[in-house]
Amino acid sequence: MEGSAGDKSDVATVDQLRSRGSVSTATSGVDTSRDHVLVDVQATADENGDGSTTGDFICRPAIHFVLAFHDLTYSVKRPRRSFNRSRGDDGTTDAARRNTLLDGISGEAREGEIMAVLGASGAGKSTLIDALASRIQRESLRGAVTLNGDALDSRLLRVISAYVMQDDLLYPMLTVAETLMYSAEFRLPRSLSASKKRSRVQALIDQLGLRAAANTIIGDEGHRGVSGGERRRVSIGIDIIHDPIILFLDEPTSGLDSTSAFMVVKVLQRIAQSGSVVIMSIHQPSYRILGLLDRLLFLSKGRTVYYGPPASLPLFFSELGKPIPDGENPAEFALDHIRELEGTHARTEDLVQFSKSWQDKPLSRAVSAASTGPLDRPSLSLKEAISLSVARGKLVSGMSTASAADTEVAATTEVSTYANPWWVELWVLTRRGFTNTRRTPELFLIRFGAVVVTAFILATIFWRLDNTPKGVNERFSFFAIAMSTMFYTSADALPVFLIERYIFLRETAHNAYRRSSYTLSNAIVSFPPLVFLSVAFAAITFFAVGLAGGAGGFFFFVLIVLASFWAGSGFVTFLSGVVPHVIIGYTVVVAVLAYFLLFSGFFVTRDRIPNYWIWFHYVSLIKYPYEAVMQNEFGADPGKCFMRGVQMFDGTPMGKLPVATQVTVLNAMSKSMRIDFNSTSCITTGTDILAKQAVDQLGKWGCLWATVAWGFLFRILFYLTLLLSSSNKRS
């Protein structure tokens, strides 16, 4: 519950509301506290007696936005309880298996007002908000949603509206001011100067009551930050930075104490009075919060049980025969009564029918008119209303308009999908990403420590390998383990997008930036740490193991390690866009990388892999860096010898004989084969080793570029997953 029922605020009586209906003075921004009389600004007075007027307002037609919805119906199919294949085998029809979430909901929300949707859990509050915000596929939703009488295009609605989710999806290491500033850079156009954007952010901080917490980080479980109420106001702020015409909020007071909840709704009232349509769901408003609301829509199992102003609730239930006791919160009384009816056999059917008849009663209309003003229709078309709204300073994002004075040109306003070009989005996303990375150094240090420890262990195990057959085999093992390490340590990139997923969905739901900009930014931010990791690993292992090639070989080794990190990071980033959970993701990463290692050519050479598995050899990410380091080592000096004379007997029964005996056998073999070789003759060179390991299809630079290409391919696939899996709409 948001607040207590003990607040002593009074609810206006019918007589008081009727007396208010006689107000005719034209005033600007009238706030009669809890009376909610909103009077339009119209220059009708002749203040100076000469036809002129005095005052700061401009003579122009009143701007009204009315979001109307009629007969909204939405249902989803329940899963079958049996495995019967044909329809009706479980005794139910398709219609019986459908669960109706909205059933004929109608009403309207007007500029300058807050409309609150109330009901118990499962009543359909969030579903209705999603339906109005175009977050349900149109083919699944029946009914009409219009703005100023025009059908709402989904693309237009995304630009002129904002949606505040129930959860506070924020970056914990950014301050309040930084969070709002980044939102301003996303949502406000490039034509607006940086100083004006900062001014907008500072004004919004004051409007939200966040001045004292402006330089405090948002915080999370491990970092102390702002309070719950402040965090909720920040969540609202990032979505209203561009001053939207319509604001949707899904239970903005959920989980807050009475004072914090009241402050949040007070902020929403100021937003509404600035010329916005505010629609919110709320679970159980306190007395004080009820005094800030203008229209209430009570739902029960997806059906309307009351629609009207808060002041009409006492009269509504009095007519119903259930008068509200003095001093009791009308909203709580209504919700309790609805819950009681839902527990009966007849449920709320009678209440639904009474609500329909109540809407047609003259007294109901009179009370509504006295409470919220007459239900006059918008005097302008939707296009004209948007143009004039922009001219007076609203909807800063995504609009291309002429000067405020040129209303005829402004009337031809065109709505652009995004407020900024892609390179501006990329710059802002990259700066935000580097800021987050800089403030969480422990993540990089843990990964850096893991790479350094792994490199140290490998360097000490494979210390100074010699040029013998044993040394060759040990090099194979070192290369296989080293290259696979690059990919396994890249798994730490998996939680990055999984943590940011819902922030990304919230920000892209209303076109804060393009998905392509996010993909490029993700790659740019993740690259610099890979350079440090690559240099550290190569510096520790290359010279300690005694690899060949000198400075050139070391430089190539650094590059192939970096390319491996790049490909591994891209692979894990792609998986993070496919799998929904971290645990599932780690399981998939470990399994797939094990398969890649198996088919890399280390355990089984290419010419020994069965034809039906050869394709896996070519898609193995580890194959290309493994073959690249093999060629860097054994192809650096083609004449370098790795097996001489009696070394050919190593690993065979002959290897246990005395050296003198081995030399005698070797001489006998030379004579019988008529080939001149002795104990110092070279038997196997680096070229022979590469041929034996079937590493002969690509050169080392070809393998390097193939590894780099894999990294780019996986990031392209990641981008495609963002396109396909982030529609933000229910089916």
XYZ file of C-alpha atoms in Angstrom:
731
model
C 0.000 0.000 0.000
C 1.305 3.435 -0.907
C 0.715 5.430 2.257
C -1.833 5.018 5.041
C -5.549 5.533 5.229
C -5.177 7.821 8.201
C -4.537 10.987 6.194
C -7.112 13.641 6.963
C -7.543 15.059 3.497
C -11.174 15.657 2.612
C -12.879 14.419 -0.505
C -14.938 17.038 -2.276
C -18.700 16.706 -2.030
C -21.055 16.833 -4.944
C -22.286 20.316 -3.985
C -18.739 21.656 -3.824
C -18.005 20.218 -7.237
C -21.146 21.782 -8.682
C -20.145 25.173 -7.292
C -16.736 24.791 -8.904
C -18.411 24.229 -12.223
C -19.347 27.901 -12.320
C -15.733 29.015 -12.485
C -15.240 30.954 -15.694
C -12.141 33.104 -15.138
C -9.417 32.432 -17.702
C -6.271 31.703 -15.743
C -3.006 29.995 -16.513
C -1.954 26.847 -14.745
C -4.604 27.024 -12.002
C -3.909 24.469 -9.289
C -6.682 24.327 -6.719
C -4.724 21.796 -4.740
C -7.007 18.839 -4.360
C -9.876 20.248 -6.371
C -8.122 19.637 -9.703
C -9.831 22.400 -11.654
C -7.867 22.841 -14.879
C -8.950 25.924 -16.795
C -7.700 26.488 -20.323
C -5.603 29.518 -21.146
C -7.572 31.615 -23.624
C -6.984 35.276 -24.325
C -10.620 36.508 -24.237
C -10.320 39.499 -21.900
C -9.787 43.057 -23.080
C -7.475 44.118 -20.290
C -6.540 47.581 -21.592
C -9.789 48.569 -23.127
C -8.227 49.044 -26.526
C -8.374 45.528 -27.803
C -4.986 44.601 -26.467
C -4.188 42.315 -23.598
C -1.534 42.346 -20.972
C 0.199 39.247 -19.738
C 2.906 36.814 -20.679
C 0.760 34.324 -22.567
C 0.386 34.266 -26.345
C -2.966 34.366 -28.079
C -3.363 31.041 -29.852
C -5.978 28.271 -29.997
C -6.101 26.101 -26.892
C -4.013 22.959 -27.269
C -5.697 19.774 -26.099
C -4.644 16.164 -26.306
C -7.215 13.496 -25.586
C -6.147 9.864 -25.661
C -9.316 7.839 -26.093
C -9.700 4.086 -26.057
C -12.810 2.178 -26.977
C -13.780 -1.442 -26.419
C -10.228 -2.742 -25.891
C -10.233 -6.537 -25.740
C -7.223 -8.781 -25.415
C -6.958 -12.478 -24.677
C -4.219 -15.081 -24.637
C -4.400 -18.807 -25.149
C -3.791 -20.968 -22.097
C -1.488 -23.965 -22.589
C -3.138 -27.359 -22.909
C -3.234 -29.474 -19.806
C -2.829 -32.677 -21.748
C -0.755 -33.926 -24.632
C -3.764 -34.667 -26.822
C -2.987 -33.567 -30.325
C -6.384 -32.868 -31.854
C -8.579 -29.955 -30.814
C -11.113 -30.779 -28.175
C -9.473 -34.002 -27.031
C -9.140 -32.549 -23.522
C -12.811 -31.569 -23.451
C -12.305 -27.846 -24.078
C -12.616 -25.647 -27.130
C -10.196 -22.965 -28.244
C -12.543 -20.288 -26.872
C -12.624 -21.964 -23.451
C -8.861 -22.184 -23.403
C -8.456 -18.446 -23.952
C -7.822 -16.239 -20.951
C -9.348 -12.779 -21.376
C -7.087 -10.107 -19.888
C -9.047 -7.090 -21.173
C -12.752 -7.173 -21.925
C -14.321 -4.127 -23.567
C -12.388 -1.395 -21.754
C -13.274 2.169 -22.764
C -12.369 5.621 -21.509
C -10.139 8.586 -22.163
C -7.206 10.420 -20.650
C -6.780 14.152 -21.165
C -3.949 16.636 -21.217
C -3.288 18.159 -17.804
C -4.724 15.201 -15.906
C -3.532 11.992 -14.264
C -5.571 8.935 -15.047
C -4.919 6.076 -12.641
C -5.750 2.443 -13.353
C -6.555 0.509 -10.172
C -7.357 -3.064 -9.307
C -6.129 -6.131 -7.502
C -3.214 -8.183 -8.770
C -4.251 -9.837 -12.034
C -6.979 -7.291 -12.723
C -5.340 -6.218 -15.981
C -3.716 -2.910 -14.974
C -0.337 -3.500 -16.626
C -2.009 -5.105 -19.643
C -4.141 -1.998 -20.199
C -1.097 0.279 -19.902
C 0.730 -1.917 -22.428
C -2.266 -1.814 -24.773
C -2.429 1.983 -24.673
C 1.349 2.261 -25.109
C 1.255 0.043 -28.214
C 3.215 -2.708 -26.486
C 0.767 -5.370 -27.670
C 0.730 -6.589 -31.255
C -2.111 -4.856 -33.066
C -3.404 -8.095 -34.562
C -3.812 -9.494 -31.033
C -5.646 -6.440 -29.638
C -9.233 -5.593 -30.586
C -10.640 -2.110 -30.162
C -9.417 1.381 -30.979
C -6.912 3.770 -29.439
C -7.008 7.334 -30.776
C -5.319 10.633 -30.026
C -7.453 13.670 -30.838
C -9.671 11.367 -32.859
C -6.865 10.061 -35.083
C -5.754 6.454 -34.945
C -2.359 6.246 -33.246
C 0.482 5.063 -35.413
C 2.947 2.956 -33.449
C 5.944 4.847 -34.867
C 4.459 8.232 -33.929
C 3.498 7.038 -30.451
C 7.077 5.899 -29.755
C 8.275 9.444 -30.441
C 5.648 11.488 -28.584
C 5.334 9.222 -25.547
C 7.418 7.658 -22.802
C 6.948 4.450 -20.827
C 8.263 4.069 -17.275
C 8.559 0.412 -16.300
C 7.785 -0.895 -12.840
C 11.408 -1.883 -12.164
C 14.120 0.745 -11.818
C 16.453 -0.217 -14.657
C 19.475 2.035 -14.171
C 23.260 1.816 -14.310
C 24.289 1.589 -10.647
C 27.671 3.317 -10.989
C 26.385 6.488 -12.663
C 25.327 9.490 -10.600
C 21.827 10.927 -10.796
C 23.045 13.905 -12.835
C 25.059 11.686 -15.193
C 22.129 9.329 -15.721
C 19.842 12.201 -16.679
C 22.544 13.861 -18.802
C 23.148 10.711 -20.832
C 19.401 10.416 -21.327
C 19.335 14.036 -22.508
C 22.102 13.346 -25.014
C 20.121 10.404 -26.375
C 16.680 11.986 -26.480
C 17.411 15.651 -27.229
C 18.400 16.576 -30.782
C 21.935 17.430 -31.832
C 20.744 20.910 -32.837
C 20.267 21.714 -29.149
C 23.495 23.042 -27.655
C 25.281 21.265 -24.826
C 24.576 24.167 -22.463
C 20.842 23.958 -23.164
C 20.893 20.232 -22.564
C 22.626 20.786 -19.233
C 20.077 23.450 -18.360
C 17.260 21.032 -19.176
C 18.843 18.387 -16.925
C 19.309 20.844 -14.059
C 15.716 22.020 -14.373
C 14.516 18.425 -14.387
C 16.583 17.623 -11.279
C 14.801 20.464 -9.481
C 11.422 19.377 -10.839
C 12.001 15.841 -9.561
C 13.273 17.033 -6.189
C 16.666 15.395 -6.664
C 18.983 18.360 -6.062
C 20.463 16.891 -2.869
C 21.177 13.555 -4.576
C 22.392 14.919 -7.930
C 25.993 13.798 -7.428
C 25.198 10.501 -5.701
C 25.548 7.243 -7.610
C 22.397 5.199 -8.221
C 23.905 2.255 -6.315
C 23.017 -1.410 -6.023
C 23.374 -4.256 -3.534
C 27.129 -3.780 -3.306
C 27.305 0.019 -3.556
C 25.357 2.422 -1.388
C 23.448 4.964 -3.454
C 20.205 6.910 -3.572
C 17.020 5.914 -1.761
C 14.211 3.911 -3.321
C 12.022 6.958 -3.869
C 14.865 8.909 -5.448
C 15.704 5.975 -7.696
C 12.088 5.845 -8.857
C 12.099 9.556 -9.636
C 15.307 9.116 -11.635
C 13.580 6.351 -13.617
C 10.770 8.770 -14.412
C 13.223 11.545 -15.227
C 15.155 9.647 -17.885
C 11.917 9.033 -19.779
C 10.548 12.582 -19.540
C 13.799 14.373 -20.385
C 12.344 15.248 -23.804
C 9.026 16.408 -22.285
C 6.740 13.830 -23.937
C 3.119 14.494 -24.720
C 1.983 11.153 -23.256
C 3.543 9.459 -20.236
C 2.750 5.851 -19.294
C 3.826 4.468 -15.922
C 3.468 0.923 -14.627
C 2.960 1.126 -10.843
C 5.438 3.959 -10.186
C 4.731 3.879 -6.432
C 5.236 0.128 -5.981
C 7.540 -0.706 -3.064
C 7.771 2.882 -1.799
C 6.791 4.244 1.603
C 3.901 6.721 1.951
C 6.019 9.869 1.729
C 8.120 8.684 -1.215
C 5.015 7.520 -3.087
C 3.316 10.875 -2.529
C 6.373 12.759 -3.783
C 6.473 10.626 -6.928
C 2.799 11.292 -7.729
C 3.267 14.982 -6.922
C 5.992 15.062 -9.569
C 3.598 13.361 -12.009
C 0.981 16.009 -11.272
C 3.444 18.756 -12.206
C 4.276 16.879 -15.397
C 0.583 16.606 -16.282
C -0.012 20.280 -15.599
C 2.872 21.153 -17.919
C 0.725 19.863 -20.792
C 1.118 16.085 -20.784
C -1.286 13.172 -20.650
C -0.273 10.984 -17.700
C -1.601 7.432 -17.430
C -0.435 5.235 -14.569
C -1.343 2.027 -12.829
C -1.360 2.012 -9.047
C -2.115 -0.732 -6.582
C -3.635 1.051 -3.578
C -3.315 4.847 -3.328
C -3.309 6.652 0.001
C -5.659 9.501 0.854
C -3.072 12.099 -0.131
C -2.260 10.390 -3.434
C -5.968 10.048 -4.239
C -6.228 13.827 -3.906
C -3.701 14.228 -6.736
C -5.495 11.976 -9.221
C -8.016 13.256 -11.764
C -9.544 10.104 -13.246
C -9.822 6.589 -11.880
C -10.391 3.392 -13.816
C -11.057 0.380 -11.580
C -10.612 -3.039 -13.201
C -11.665 -6.488 -12.119
C -10.578 -9.466 -14.173
C -10.084 -7.240 -17.183
C -13.488 -5.480 -16.965
C -14.376 -1.927 -15.966
C -16.111 -1.620 -12.579
C -15.722 2.151 -12.194
C -14.574 4.992 -14.411
C -14.677 8.612 -13.344
C -13.153 11.210 -11.015
C -12.244 10.346 -7.399
C -14.920 12.718 -6.138
C -17.626 10.574 -7.747
C -16.711 7.442 -5.784
C -18.872 8.255 -2.699
C -21.904 9.000 -4.864
C -21.245 5.911 -7.015
C -21.219 3.526 -4.068
C -24.106 5.354 -2.407
C -26.195 4.748 -5.525
C -24.986 1.154 -5.490
C -26.289 0.753 -1.948
C -22.824 0.496 -0.387
C -22.147 3.954 1.082
C -18.538 4.681 2.008
C -18.157 5.258 5.774
C -16.986 8.689 6.859
C -13.223 8.990 7.179
C -12.477 5.894 5.088
C -10.287 6.035 2.018
C -12.708 5.707 -0.943
C -10.111 3.892 -3.069
C -9.432 1.329 -0.351
C -13.141 0.831 0.220
C -13.701 0.294 -3.498
C -10.836 -2.173 -3.827
C -11.965 -4.128 -0.760
C -15.521 -4.313 -2.058
C -14.307 -5.487 -5.472
C -12.208 -8.228 -3.836
C -15.236 -9.396 -1.839
C -17.328 -9.605 -4.991
C -14.585 -11.492 -6.835
C -14.796 -14.173 -4.169
C -18.514 -14.743 -4.719
C -20.198 -16.935 -7.310
C -21.582 -14.000 -9.308
C -18.235 -12.186 -9.076
C -18.408 -8.543 -10.239
C -20.968 -8.945 -13.026
C -23.581 -6.758 -11.280
C -20.971 -4.096 -10.523
C -19.844 -4.066 -14.156
C -23.419 -3.579 -15.371
C -24.070 -0.877 -12.763
C -20.915 0.936 -13.881
C -22.151 0.981 -17.474
C -25.527 2.425 -16.475
C -23.851 4.922 -14.114
C -21.869 6.438 -16.985
C -25.100 7.417 -18.747
C -26.695 9.158 -15.746
C -26.873 12.981 -15.945
C -25.706 13.297 -12.355
C -22.576 11.271 -13.108
C -21.769 13.496 -16.061
C -22.344 16.642 -14.001
C -20.018 15.464 -11.261
C -17.336 14.529 -13.805
C -17.652 17.907 -15.527
C -17.415 19.758 -12.216
C -14.391 17.732 -11.098
C -12.271 17.696 -14.230
C -13.801 20.363 -16.430
C -16.163 20.004 -19.375
C -15.383 17.217 -21.794
C -14.796 19.530 -24.727
C -13.224 18.027 -27.801
C -9.783 19.072 -29.064
C -9.999 22.195 -31.205
C -7.018 21.145 -33.364
C -6.128 18.151 -35.424
C -3.442 15.854 -34.085
C -0.806 17.200 -36.486
C -1.584 20.815 -35.588
C -1.671 20.061 -31.868
C 1.746 18.385 -32.016
C 3.173 21.300 -33.972
C 1.928 23.880 -31.480
C 3.053 21.677 -28.601
C 6.564 21.691 -30.031
C 6.380 25.456 -30.561
C 5.694 26.015 -26.867
C 8.645 23.849 -25.854
C 7.296 20.319 -25.483
C 8.493 17.176 -27.240
C 12.079 18.328 -27.716
C 13.150 14.996 -29.204
C 12.774 13.800 -32.749
C 10.975 16.801 -34.179
C 12.025 19.064 -37.026
C 10.219 22.395 -36.723
C 10.568 25.960 -37.802
C 10.552 28.904 -35.424
C 7.812 29.101 -32.856
C 6.365 32.178 -34.557
C 5.822 30.390 -37.836
C 2.927 28.186 -36.852
C 1.970 27.470 -40.433
C 5.329 25.876 -41.063
C 5.200 24.211 -37.661
C 1.943 22.618 -38.643
C 3.823 20.558 -41.173
C 5.934 18.961 -38.453
C 7.600 15.747 -39.470
C 8.382 13.100 -36.894
C 11.794 11.493 -37.183
C 12.405 8.075 -35.712
C 15.541 9.017 -33.775
C 16.578 12.309 -32.221
C 20.212 12.041 -33.310
C 22.302 10.504 -36.120
C 23.990 7.195 -35.417
C 27.460 8.593 -34.825
C 26.153 10.825 -32.019
C 24.466 7.814 -30.432
C 27.689 5.832 -30.788
C 29.723 8.573 -29.122
C 27.329 8.870 -26.160
C 27.009 5.093 -25.718
C 30.774 4.659 -25.841
C 31.385 7.391 -23.270
C 28.797 5.861 -20.966
C 30.297 2.412 -21.429
C 33.825 3.608 -20.592
C 32.489 5.446 -17.534
C 30.880 2.254 -16.240
C 34.046 0.263 -16.965
C 36.242 2.807 -15.212
C 34.092 2.722 -12.086
C 34.079 -1.055 -11.847
C 37.824 -1.818 -12.095
C 37.412 -4.977 -10.056
C 35.814 -6.718 -13.045
C 38.828 -6.091 -15.265
C 41.303 -6.826 -12.473
C 39.727 -10.227 -11.799
C 39.935 -11.138 -15.473
C 43.468 -9.737 -15.732
C 44.483 -11.772 -12.690
C 43.030 -14.953 -14.190
C 44.940 -14.425 -17.454
C 48.212 -13.602 -15.671
C 47.960 -16.614 -13.360
C 47.179 -18.900 -16.319
C 50.118 -17.464 -18.278
C 52.458 -17.904 -15.297
C 51.437 -21.539 -14.841
C 51.908 -22.281 -18.543
C 55.264 -20.475 -18.592
C 56.592 -22.474 -15.650
C 55.287 -25.820 -16.895
C 56.557 -25.351 -20.454
C 59.755 -23.565 -19.452
C 62.370 -23.337 -22.200
C 61.217 -26.125 -24.494
C 64.006 -27.740 -26.482
C 64.057 -28.667 -30.168
C 63.571 -32.396 -29.659
C 60.580 -34.550 -30.545
C 59.440 -34.244 -26.913
C 59.771 -30.479 -27.169
C 57.673 -30.531 -30.328
C 54.865 -32.476 -28.640
C 55.016 -30.159 -25.642
C 54.682 -27.185 -27.976
C 51.522 -28.745 -29.402
C 50.070 -28.977 -25.902
C 51.087 -25.425 -25.013
C 49.515 -23.980 -28.140
C 46.254 -25.880 -27.688
C 45.878 -24.882 -24.028
C 46.999 -21.297 -24.612
C 44.620 -20.652 -27.498
C 41.650 -22.262 -25.768
C 42.421 -20.156 -22.677
C 41.720 -17.025 -24.713
C 38.215 -18.251 -25.410
C 37.398 -19.624 -21.971
C 38.469 -16.420 -20.234
C 36.205 -14.486 -22.616
C 33.202 -16.053 -20.904
C 33.197 -13.191 -18.400
C 31.614 -11.035 -21.144
C 28.473 -13.181 -20.912
C 26.770 -11.361 -17.987
C 27.432 -7.908 -19.477
C 24.499 -7.833 -21.882
C 22.369 -10.120 -19.720
C 22.583 -7.456 -16.992
C 22.033 -4.605 -19.446
C 19.308 -6.387 -21.429
C 16.331 -4.731 -19.747
C 18.010 -1.318 -19.710
C 18.581 -1.777 -23.431
C 14.936 -2.782 -23.966
C 13.695 0.237 -22.021
C 15.913 2.678 -23.875
C 15.201 1.303 -27.348
C 11.460 0.950 -26.705
C 11.087 4.661 -27.457
C 13.962 5.030 -29.914
C 16.622 6.474 -27.632
C 19.210 5.009 -30.002
C 19.647 2.462 -32.773
C 20.499 -1.150 -32.141
C 23.408 -0.839 -34.540
C 24.849 1.982 -32.418
C 24.621 -0.196 -29.330
C 26.343 -3.097 -31.102
C 29.249 -0.927 -32.277
C 29.582 0.714 -28.872
C 29.644 -2.667 -27.156
C 32.511 -3.765 -29.404
C 34.477 -0.526 -28.933
C 34.172 -0.530 -25.147
C 35.190 -4.173 -24.851
C 38.283 -3.884 -27.090
C 40.869 -1.897 -25.015
C 40.903 -4.393 -22.106
C 41.610 -7.158 -24.639
C 44.794 -5.356 -25.727
C 46.151 -5.292 -22.156
C 45.261 -8.945 -21.638
C 46.935 -9.973 -24.903
C 50.183 -8.126 -24.233
C 50.356 -9.459 -20.675
C 49.769 -13.078 -21.714
C 52.232 -12.933 -24.612
C 54.946 -11.169 -22.591
C 54.796 -13.800 -19.842
C 54.690 -16.906 -22.024
C 56.479 -16.209 -25.319
C 60.039 -15.820 -24.073
C 59.632 -18.118 -21.065
C 58.553 -21.033 -23.263
C 61.266 -20.234 -25.798
C 59.122 -19.768 -28.872
C 60.764 -18.967 -32.202
C 60.601 -15.942 -34.450
C 62.280 -13.237 -32.420
C 60.659 -9.777 -32.317
C 58.549 -10.486 -35.407
C 57.339 -13.758 -33.963
C 56.472 -12.054 -30.667
C 54.522 -9.309 -32.439
C 52.511 -11.884 -34.397
C 51.932 -13.906 -31.221
C 50.453 -10.795 -29.562
C 48.226 -10.216 -32.582
C 46.884 -13.769 -32.721
C 46.226 -13.764 -28.963
C 44.372 -10.452 -29.372
C 42.419 -11.860 -32.327
C 41.501 -14.892 -30.227
C 40.231 -12.666 -27.421
C 38.302 -10.637 -30.010
C 36.663 -13.721 -31.553
C 35.936 -15.250 -28.147
C 34.422 -12.019 -26.878
C 32.254 -11.777 -30.001
C 31.105 -15.373 -29.619
C 30.144 -14.882 -25.973
C 28.451 -11.546 -26.734
C 26.356 -13.249 -29.406
C 25.354 -15.992 -26.963
C 24.352 -13.364 -24.389
C 21.808 -12.088 -26.898
C 20.406 -15.582 -27.433
C 20.327 -17.223 -23.996
C 18.160 -15.672 -21.268
C 20.107 -16.696 -18.156
C 23.713 -16.562 -17.011
C 23.842 -20.193 -15.852
C 22.464 -21.467 -19.156
C 24.905 -19.222 -20.969
C 27.947 -20.537 -19.112
C 26.838 -24.101 -19.754
C 26.527 -23.455 -23.481
C 29.869 -21.607 -23.640
C 31.799 -24.388 -21.901
C 30.205 -27.112 -24.010
C 30.652 -25.390 -27.367
C 34.256 -24.374 -26.640
C 35.025 -27.982 -25.704
C 33.717 -29.063 -29.108
C 35.794 -26.363 -30.798
C 38.931 -27.654 -29.066
C 38.109 -31.238 -29.987
C 37.877 -30.378 -33.690
C 40.711 -27.825 -33.736
C 43.244 -30.310 -35.134
C 45.160 -30.863 -31.895
C 43.613 -34.164 -30.816
C 42.783 -35.400 -34.325
C 44.431 -33.916 -37.403
C 42.271 -32.716 -40.266
C 43.034 -35.662 -42.521
C 41.861 -38.074 -39.802
C 38.514 -36.406 -39.070
C 35.544 -38.304 -40.599
C 33.919 -36.595 -43.552
C 30.612 -36.168 -41.733
C 32.373 -34.116 -39.006
C 34.794 -32.148 -41.182
C 32.456 -29.138 -41.258
C 32.882 -28.768 -37.490
C 36.628 -28.516 -38.012
C 36.177 -25.456 -40.220
C 33.721 -23.704 -37.886
C 35.936 -24.332 -34.871
C 37.083 -20.976 -33.526
C 40.176 -22.551 -31.977
C 41.346 -24.100 -35.282
C 42.526 -20.841 -36.812
C 44.573 -19.377 -33.936
C 45.997 -22.851 -33.215
C 47.202 -23.250 -36.798
C 48.462 -19.645 -36.823
C 50.772 -20.136 -33.812
C 51.884 -23.494 -35.220
C 52.987 -21.790 -38.417
C 54.521 -18.901 -36.485
C 56.656 -21.423 -34.577
C 57.508 -24.120 -37.102
C 57.376 -21.992 -40.251
C 59.582 -19.159 -39.011
C 62.730 -21.018 -40.075
C 61.854 -23.772 -42.583
C 65.327 -25.348 -42.255
C 65.270 -25.550 -38.475
C 65.680 -29.139 -37.344
C 63.537 -30.750 -34.660
C 64.753 -34.350 -34.946
C 68.353 -35.523 -35.501
C 69.787 -39.014 -35.930
C 69.027 -41.322 -33.029
C 66.215 -38.999 -31.810
C 64.053 -40.850 -34.275
C 64.055 -43.756 -31.805
C 62.513 -41.671 -28.977
C 59.249 -43.135 -27.823
C 59.968 -46.561 -29.311
C 61.504 -49.736 -27.786
C 64.766 -48.806 -29.519
C 64.875 -45.676 -27.423
C 65.700 -47.759 -24.328
C 68.862 -49.164 -25.863
C 72.295 -47.604 -25.207
C 73.189 -44.690 -27.467
C 76.083 -46.656 -28.991
C 73.690 -49.419 -29.992
C 71.283 -46.855 -31.472
C 74.142 -45.372 -33.533
C 75.087 -48.846 -34.803
C 71.489 -49.517 -35.839
C 71.308 -46.085 -37.486
C 74.480 -46.803 -39.536
C 73.114 -50.173 -40.589
C 69.888 -48.537 -41.729
C 71.876 -45.967 -43.693
C 73.790 -48.652 -45.541
C 70.792 -50.840 -46.277
C 68.706 -47.884 -47.489
C 71.671 -46.392 -49.312
C 70.910 -43.004 -47.747
C 73.694 -41.056 -46.138
C 72.599 -40.035 -42.637
C 74.136 -40.335 -39.223
C 73.532 -39.276 -35.637
C 73.754 -35.568 -36.583
C 71.634 -35.703 -39.713
C 68.333 -33.798 -39.662
C 65.362 -36.121 -39.907
C 62.447 -33.700 -39.400
C 62.205 -29.949 -40.061
C 59.456 -27.469 -39.178
C 57.940 -27.851 -42.631
C 57.681 -31.617 -42.096
C 55.907 -31.071 -38.766
C 53.332 -28.752 -40.324
C 52.671 -31.260 -43.096
C 52.315 -34.107 -40.599
C 49.784 -32.030 -38.567
C 47.877 -31.145 -41.783
C 48.479 -27.439 -41.194
C 48.908 -26.456 -44.802
C 45.706 -24.836 -46.057
C 46.118 -21.254 -44.803
C 49.195 -19.224 -43.993
C 49.595 -17.677 -40.559
C 48.262 -14.309 -41.711
C 45.301 -15.991 -43.354
C 44.531 -17.712 -40.057
C 44.840 -14.366 -38.251
C 42.379 -12.634 -40.555
C 39.996 -15.603 -40.352
C 40.010 -15.292 -36.554
C 39.343 -11.553 -36.757
C 36.531 -12.196 -39.236
C 34.871 -14.600 -36.794
C 34.801 -11.803 -34.213
C 33.054 -9.453 -36.651
C 30.637 -12.177 -37.777
C 29.494 -12.905 -34.230
C 28.904 -9.224 -33.571
C 26.785 -9.017 -36.719
C 24.816 -12.013 -35.432
C 24.485 -10.250 -32.072
C 23.015 -7.244 -33.874
C 20.513 -9.497 -35.657
C 19.438 -11.042 -32.339
C 18.798 -7.524 -31.020
C 16.608 -6.798 -34.019
C 14.623 -10.013 -33.702
C 14.292 -10.331 -29.935
C 13.638 -6.776 -28.727
C 10.226 -5.880 -30.112
C 8.959 -4.879 -26.609
C 5.508 -6.102 -27.586
C 3.276 -8.885 -26.351
C 2.009 -11.280 -28.956
